[in-house]
Coordinates of C-alpha atoms in Angstrom, one line a residue:
M670 CA 0.1 -0.1 0.0
E671 CA 0.7 3.3 -0.3
F672 CA 1.8 5.8 2.5
D673 CA -1.5 7.4 2.2
T674 CA -3.3 4.2 2.3
K675 CA -1.4 2.6 5.3
L676 CA -2.2 5.2 7.4
I677 CA -5.8 4.4 7.5
H678 CA -5.4 0.4 6.6
G679 CA -2.1 -0.2 7.7
G680 CA -1.5 -2.1 11.2
I681 CA -4.5 -2.6 13.0
S682 CA -7.6 -1.1 11.2
E683 CA -10.5 -3.1 13.1
D684 CA -11.3 -4.8 15.6
K685 CA -10.8 -8.7 14.6
Y686 CA -13.6 -9.3 17.4
T687 CA -15.8 -7.5 16.1
G688 CA -15.4 -5.9 13.1
A689 CA -15.3 -2.2 14.5
T690 CA -13.5 0.3 11.6
S691 CA -12.2 1.7 15.1
V692 CA -10.2 -0.4 17.3
P693 CA -12.2 -0.6 20.7
I694 CA -10.4 1.3 24.4
Y695 CA -9.5 -2.3 26.5
M696 CA -9.4 -0.8 29.7
A697 CA -7.9 -4.1 31.6
S698 CA -5.0 -5.4 32.9
T699 CA -6.0 -8.7 32.4
F700 CA -7.4 -11.2 30.6
H701 CA -9.1 -14.5 30.7
Q702 CA -6.5 -17.0 30.0
Q703 CA -8.5 -20.3 28.8
K704 CA -5.2 -22.9 28.9
I705 CA -2.0 -21.6 30.5
G706 CA 0.8 -20.2 28.1
E707 CA -1.6 -20.2 25.0
N708 CA -3.4 -16.8 26.0
E709 CA -2.7 -13.9 22.9
Y710 CA -2.7 -11.3 26.0
E711 CA -2.0 -12.0 29.5
Y712 CA -1.3 -9.2 31.0
S713 CA -2.1 -4.9 30.2
R714 CA 2.0 -4.4 30.0
S715 CA 3.1 -7.1 28.4
G716 CA 0.3 -6.8 26.2
N717 CA -3.1 -4.4 25.1
P718 CA -4.5 -4.6 22.0
T719 CA -5.1 -1.0 21.6
R720 CA -2.0 -0.9 22.1
E721 CA -0.9 -3.3 20.3
A722 CA -2.9 -1.4 17.1
V723 CA -0.6 1.3 17.3
E724 CA 2.3 -0.6 17.5
K725 CA 2.0 -2.0 14.3
L726 CA 0.5 0.6 12.5
I727 CA 3.8 2.7 13.3
A728 CA 6.3 -0.1 12.1
D729 CA 4.1 -0.3 9.1
L730 CA 4.7 3.2 8.4
E731 CA 8.4 3.3 9.0
D732 CA 9.2 0.4 7.1
G733 CA 9.7 -1.4 10.1
T734 CA 9.5 -4.4 11.5
A735 CA 8.3 -4.2 15.4
G736 CA 6.9 -1.0 17.1
F737 CA 7.2 -0.5 20.7
A738 CA 5.0 2.8 23.0
F739 CA 5.2 4.4 25.2
A740 CA 4.1 6.5 28.9
S741 CA 6.5 9.2 26.5
G742 CA 9.0 10.7 24.6
S743 CA 11.8 10.4 26.9
A744 CA 10.5 6.6 28.0
A745 CA 11.6 5.5 24.5
I746 CA 14.6 7.3 24.3
D747 CA 15.4 5.6 27.9
T748 CA 14.6 2.4 27.2
V749 CA 16.2 2.3 24.5
F750 CA 19.5 3.3 26.4
S751 CA 18.4 0.9 28.7
L752 CA 19.7 -1.7 25.7
F753 CA 23.7 -1.0 27.0
S754 CA 25.5 -0.8 30.0
A755 CA 27.7 0.8 32.0
G756 CA 31.2 1.0 30.5
D757 CA 29.6 1.8 26.6
H758 CA 30.4 5.1 25.2
F759 CA 27.7 6.8 22.9
V760 CA 28.6 9.5 19.6
I761 CA 25.8 12.1 19.9
G762 CA 24.9 14.7 17.4
N763 CA 25.8 17.9 19.9
D764 CA 21.9 20.2 19.1
V765 CA 19.3 17.3 20.7
Y766 CA 16.6 18.4 22.3
G767 CA 17.0 19.4 25.6
G768 CA 15.8 16.7 27.6
T769 CA 17.6 14.7 26.1
F770 CA 20.1 15.9 27.0
R771 CA 19.1 16.1 30.9
L772 CA 18.5 12.4 30.8
I773 CA 22.0 12.2 29.3
D774 CA 23.8 14.2 31.9
A775 CA 21.6 14.1 35.3
V776 CA 20.9 10.1 34.4
L777 CA 22.6 7.5 31.8
K778 CA 25.9 9.3 32.8
R779 CA 25.3 8.5 36.8
F780 CA 24.9 4.6 35.3
G781 CA 28.6 4.9 34.4
M782 CA 27.4 5.5 30.4
T783 CA 30.3 8.6 28.1
F784 CA 28.7 10.5 25.6
T785 CA 31.2 12.2 23.2
V786 CA 28.7 15.6 21.5
V787 CA 30.4 15.9 17.6
D788 CA 28.2 18.1 14.8
T789 CA 27.3 14.9 13.4
R790 CA 26.7 16.9 9.9
D791 CA 31.1 16.4 9.9
L792 CA 31.5 12.2 8.8
Q793 CA 34.6 13.1 9.9
A794 CA 34.1 14.3 13.6
V795 CA 31.8 11.5 13.2
K796 CA 34.1 8.5 13.0
A797 CA 36.9 10.3 15.0
A798 CA 35.2 10.6 18.2
I799 CA 34.4 6.1 17.9
T800 CA 36.2 4.6 20.4
P801 CA 36.3 0.0 21.0
A802 CA 34.0 1.0 23.7
T803 CA 31.3 2.9 21.0
K804 CA 28.1 1.5 20.8
A805 CA 26.0 3.5 18.9
I806 CA 26.0 6.9 17.4
Y807 CA 22.8 9.5 18.2
L808 CA 21.0 11.9 16.7
E809 CA 18.5 14.0 15.5
A810 CA 17.2 14.6 11.5
P811 CA 16.4 18.1 11.2
T812 CA 18.1 19.0 15.3
N813 CA 16.5 20.4 17.8
P814 CA 15.9 24.2 17.6
L815 CA 18.8 24.4 14.8
L816 CA 17.0 22.3 12.4
R817 CA 20.7 20.9 10.7
V818 CA 20.3 17.9 8.4
T819 CA 22.6 15.8 8.9
D820 CA 23.3 12.8 6.2
I821 CA 21.7 10.0 8.1
A822 CA 22.5 7.5 5.5
A823 CA 26.4 8.2 5.5
V824 CA 25.6 8.4 9.4
A825 CA 23.8 4.9 9.3
K826 CA 26.8 3.3 7.0
I827 CA 29.7 4.3 9.2
A828 CA 27.9 3.2 12.6
K829 CA 27.7 -0.3 10.5
D830 CA 31.3 -0.7 9.7
R831 CA 32.0 -0.3 12.8
G832 CA 29.7 -2.7 14.0
I833 CA 27.2 -0.4 16.4
L834 CA 23.9 0.8 16.7
S835 CA 22.4 3.7 14.7
I836 CA 19.8 5.5 16.6
I837 CA 17.6 8.3 15.5
D838 CA 14.6 10.6 16.9
N839 CA 12.9 11.5 14.0
T840 CA 10.0 13.9 15.8
F841 CA 10.8 16.8 13.9
S842 CA 9.6 15.1 10.2
S843 CA 7.6 12.6 10.8
P844 CA 7.5 9.3 8.6
Y845 CA 5.5 11.0 5.9
V846 CA 8.5 13.8 5.2
Q847 CA 11.3 11.1 6.0
R848 CA 11.7 7.8 6.6
P849 CA 15.4 6.5 8.7
L850 CA 14.9 3.0 8.8
D851 CA 14.7 3.1 5.0
L852 CA 18.4 5.3 5.2
G853 CA 19.8 2.0 7.0
V854 CA 19.3 3.6 10.6
D855 CA 18.9 0.1 12.5
I856 CA 16.2 2.1 15.4
V857 CA 13.9 5.3 15.2
L858 CA 12.3 7.4 18.2
H859 CA 9.4 10.2 17.7
S860 CA 8.0 11.9 20.6
A861 CA 4.6 10.6 19.2
S862 CA 2.6 13.4 21.2
K863 CA 4.5 15.7 18.0
Y864 CA 3.1 15.2 14.3
L865 CA 1.5 12.1 14.7
G866 CA -0.5 12.3 17.7
G867 CA -1.3 16.0 16.2
H868 CA -3.8 17.5 17.8
S869 CA -2.0 18.3 21.5
D870 CA -4.1 16.2 23.2
L871 CA -1.6 13.5 24.4
V872 CA 1.7 12.4 25.1
A873 CA 4.4 9.5 23.5
G874 CA 6.6 7.7 22.4
L875 CA 7.2 5.3 20.0
V876 CA 10.3 3.1 18.7
V877 CA 10.2 1.2 16.1
T878 CA 13.5 -1.0 13.9
K879 CA 13.8 -3.2 11.1
D880 CA 15.6 -6.0 12.9
Q881 CA 13.4 -8.4 14.6
A882 CA 16.3 -9.4 17.3
L883 CA 16.5 -6.3 18.1
G884 CA 13.0 -5.5 18.4
E885 CA 12.8 -8.6 20.6
K886 CA 15.5 -7.2 23.0
I887 CA 13.8 -4.0 23.1
G888 CA 9.9 -5.0 23.2
Y889 CA 11.8 -6.8 26.8
L890 CA 13.1 -4.1 27.8
Q891 CA 9.5 -2.7 27.2
N892 CA 7.7 -5.5 29.7
A893 CA 10.5 -4.7 31.9
I894 CA 10.7 -1.4 33.1
G895 CA 6.8 -1.1 32.3
G896 CA 6.8 3.0 30.5
I897 CA 4.3 1.8 27.8
L898 CA 1.5 4.1 26.1
A899 CA -2.4 3.2 27.6
P900 CA -4.8 2.0 26.5
Q901 CA -6.9 5.6 26.4
E902 CA -3.5 7.2 25.3
S903 CA -3.4 5.0 22.3
W904 CA -6.4 5.2 20.6
L905 CA -6.0 9.1 20.9
L906 CA -3.1 8.2 19.1
Q907 CA -4.1 6.0 16.1
R908 CA -6.6 8.4 15.5
G909 CA -4.6 10.9 15.6
M910 CA -1.8 9.1 12.9
K911 CA -4.7 9.0 10.5
T912 CA -4.7 12.5 9.7
L913 CA -1.5 13.0 9.4
S914 CA -0.9 12.8 5.1
L915 CA -3.2 14.9 5.2
R916 CA -2.0 17.9 7.9
M917 CA 1.6 17.8 6.9
R918 CA 0.8 18.9 3.3
A919 CA -0.7 22.2 4.9
H920 CA 1.8 22.2 7.8
L921 CA 5.1 22.0 4.7
A922 CA 2.3 25.2 2.4
N923 CA 2.4 27.5 5.1
A924 CA 5.9 26.3 6.8
E925 CA 7.4 27.7 2.3
A926 CA 4.9 30.7 3.5
I927 CA 6.1 31.9 6.7
F928 CA 9.8 31.5 5.5
N929 CA 9.7 33.2 2.5
Y930 CA 7.8 35.9 4.7
L931 CA 10.9 35.7 7.4
K932 CA 14.0 36.2 4.7
N933 CA 12.2 39.3 3.9
Q934 CA 11.8 40.9 7.5
P935 CA 14.8 42.8 8.6
L936 CA 14.2 42.5 12.3
V937 CA 15.2 39.0 11.6
S938 CA 19.3 37.8 11.4
K939 CA 19.1 34.8 10.4
I940 CA 16.7 31.7 9.5
Y941 CA 16.8 28.3 10.2
Y942 CA 14.8 26.2 7.3
P943 CA 15.9 23.2 5.8
G944 CA 13.8 24.4 2.9
D945 CA 16.6 27.8 2.1
P946 CA 18.5 27.1 -0.6
K947 CA 21.3 29.3 1.2
N948 CA 21.2 26.4 4.3
P949 CA 24.9 24.5 3.3
D950 CA 22.2 21.8 4.3
Y951 CA 20.1 22.2 1.6
E952 CA 20.8 19.6 -0.5
V953 CA 20.9 17.0 2.1
A954 CA 17.8 17.7 3.4
Q955 CA 16.1 17.7 -0.7
K956 CA 17.9 14.1 -1.0
Q957 CA 16.6 12.2 2.0
M958 CA 13.7 14.9 2.9
H959 CA 9.9 14.4 0.9
G960 CA 9.2 18.5 1.7
F961 CA 11.5 20.5 4.6
G962 CA 9.4 20.0 7.0
A963 CA 6.6 22.5 8.9
M964 CA 9.7 23.4 11.6
I965 CA 11.5 26.7 11.3
S966 CA 14.3 28.8 14.1
F967 CA 14.8 32.3 13.6
E968 CA 17.2 34.5 15.4
L969 CA 15.7 38.3 15.8
Q970 CA 18.8 40.8 15.4
A971 CA 21.2 41.2 18.8
G972 CA 19.4 42.8 21.3
L973 CA 16.0 42.7 20.6
D974 CA 13.5 41.3 23.0
P975 CA 12.7 38.0 21.9
K976 CA 10.1 37.5 25.4
Q977 CA 8.3 40.6 23.4
F978 CA 8.1 39.1 20.5
V979 CA 6.3 36.2 21.1
E980 CA 4.1 37.4 24.4
Q981 CA 2.6 39.8 21.5
L982 CA 1.3 37.0 19.0
Q983 CA -2.1 35.7 19.3
V984 CA -2.9 33.5 16.3
I985 CA 0.3 32.0 17.3
T986 CA 0.3 29.4 20.3
L987 CA 3.2 30.5 23.3
A988 CA 3.8 27.4 24.5
E989 CA 6.4 24.3 24.5
S990 CA 6.1 21.3 22.7
L991 CA 5.6 21.1 18.4
G992 CA 3.6 19.5 15.7
A993 CA 0.1 20.2 16.5
L994 CA -2.7 21.7 14.1
E995 CA -2.2 25.1 16.5
S996 CA 1.1 26.8 15.8
L997 CA 3.6 26.7 18.4
I998 CA 6.3 28.5 19.4
E999 CA 8.6 29.3 21.7
I1000 CA 12.3 30.7 23.3
P1001 CA 14.6 27.4 23.7
A1002 CA 16.8 29.1 25.3
L1003 CA 14.3 30.0 28.1
M1004 CA 11.7 26.7 27.4
T1005 CA 12.8 24.0 25.7
H1006 CA 16.4 24.2 25.5
G1007 CA 16.8 26.2 29.5
S1008 CA 17.4 22.9 31.2
I1009 CA 21.1 23.3 29.4
P1010 CA 23.5 25.3 30.6
R1011 CA 24.4 28.5 28.6
D1012 CA 27.5 28.3 27.3
I1013 CA 26.6 24.8 26.2
R1014 CA 24.4 26.1 24.6
L1015 CA 25.9 29.6 22.9
K1016 CA 28.4 27.0 22.2
N1017 CA 26.4 25.1 20.1
G1018 CA 24.8 27.8 18.2
I1019 CA 21.4 28.4 20.6
K1020 CA 21.8 31.9 21.4
D1021 CA 19.5 33.9 23.7
E1022 CA 17.5 35.7 20.3
L1023 CA 16.9 32.4 19.0
I1024 CA 13.4 31.3 18.5
R1025 CA 11.1 28.0 17.6
L1026 CA 8.2 28.6 15.6
S1027 CA 6.4 24.9 15.0
V1028 CA 4.4 25.6 12.0
G1029 CA 0.4 25.1 12.4
V1030 CA -2.5 24.5 9.4
E1031 CA -4.0 28.0 10.1
D1032 CA -4.8 30.1 7.3
Q1033 CA -1.7 31.8 6.4
K1034 CA -2.5 35.0 6.0
D1035 CA -3.7 34.9 10.3
L1036 CA -0.8 33.4 10.5
L1037 CA 1.8 35.9 8.7
A1038 CA -1.1 39.2 10.2
D1039 CA 0.1 37.7 13.7
L1040 CA 4.1 37.3 13.0
E1041 CA 3.9 41.5 11.5
R1042 CA 1.9 42.4 15.0
G1043 CA 4.9 40.5 16.6
F1044 CA 7.7 42.2 15.0
D1045 CA 5.6 46.2 15.0
Q1046 CA 5.6 45.4 18.3
L1047 CA 9.8 45.0 18.3
K1048 CA 10.1 47.9 16.2
G1049 CA 8.6 49.9 18.4
S1050 CA 10.3 49.4 20.7
H1051 CA 13.5 49.4 18.9
Q1052 CA 13.1 52.5 18.4
D1053 CA 12.3 54.0 21.5
V1054 CA 15.4 52.4 22.9
S1055 CA 17.5 54.5 19.0
N1056 CA 15.7 57.6 19.9
S1057 CA 17.2 56.9 24.6
K1058 CA 20.4 56.2 23.0
V1059 CA 20.6 59.5 21.1
H1060 CA 19.2 61.3 23.5
S1061 CA 21.8 60.3 26.3
Q1062 CA 24.5 61.1 24.1
A1063 CA 23.2 64.8 23.3

């Protein structure tokens, strides 16, 4: 089936017991066993029909063999790292979600794991960072929040040549835009709260593998650790995923329109968007992405207050998260990446003036008018500051 059809009919698309075209919410903690060891379901932590439906659907969409649903993206990431042991080393991208950095820095390092941070676009740096203790390369593409695009197939090949795993967070793209397993990656992660759910009404994480044996290991850990997605959220997530293609087409069109607006805005000093032909990652993005996603980050001119800008908006919602029907805007230094020390943020290019915008599906005219409102407010304050400086000098 083609992708759009998989969304509707992939995985388990109807209830096998009743034929219902919406898999029911099985709010059961345990299941009656007619004979010991012969039941398909025994206990909901180990397996639940509603969760299984969404797990098989994401496996189909990512062209994998096994999918796993967790209570959050962070729970998914932590479970994947539980594949490894104290003393194991990892190469990790230098522009990752703040929550991933927090997990690594405050938790996994205490358990004896070690990490080398590199720009994964630099393939020589990736190779040089690998040691005999290295077990995996972990990256995002595009990254959060600077939208850097790594050549996924090239990094996956490096990992395979060295006998280690490649792990990618595919949240910013969704399988509509990019399917890393087809590019050779071993494990794909999603914060399914974002584009896959799409409606800001659930928190969830997903993991997909192509290798069956690797999937069995993750399945064992999912059951052993227990950070599973509940039946209600599993049902909401599957329902949200069915409209992914329709939503993504609107997201992508709006993002392109906003990029074209921002590049002519004098109060913006820099734009981070994979679809920018001037972006050094543009050719790589063209090669491995279907469209350029709907995330845009941009820096205001030095000295301008990003809080003053985002707090003036009326259509675009000031909130953490992304990938929702509504457009969401935030300041990484103060919000999603606030857990990263400032010196490390600045070293990695996350300036105080950086703003991250998740472009929703509202009417383009309303979105552009809202941005104009924010910039008008900045222009006024910028002029006030300039006048104040002139009077002071006089």
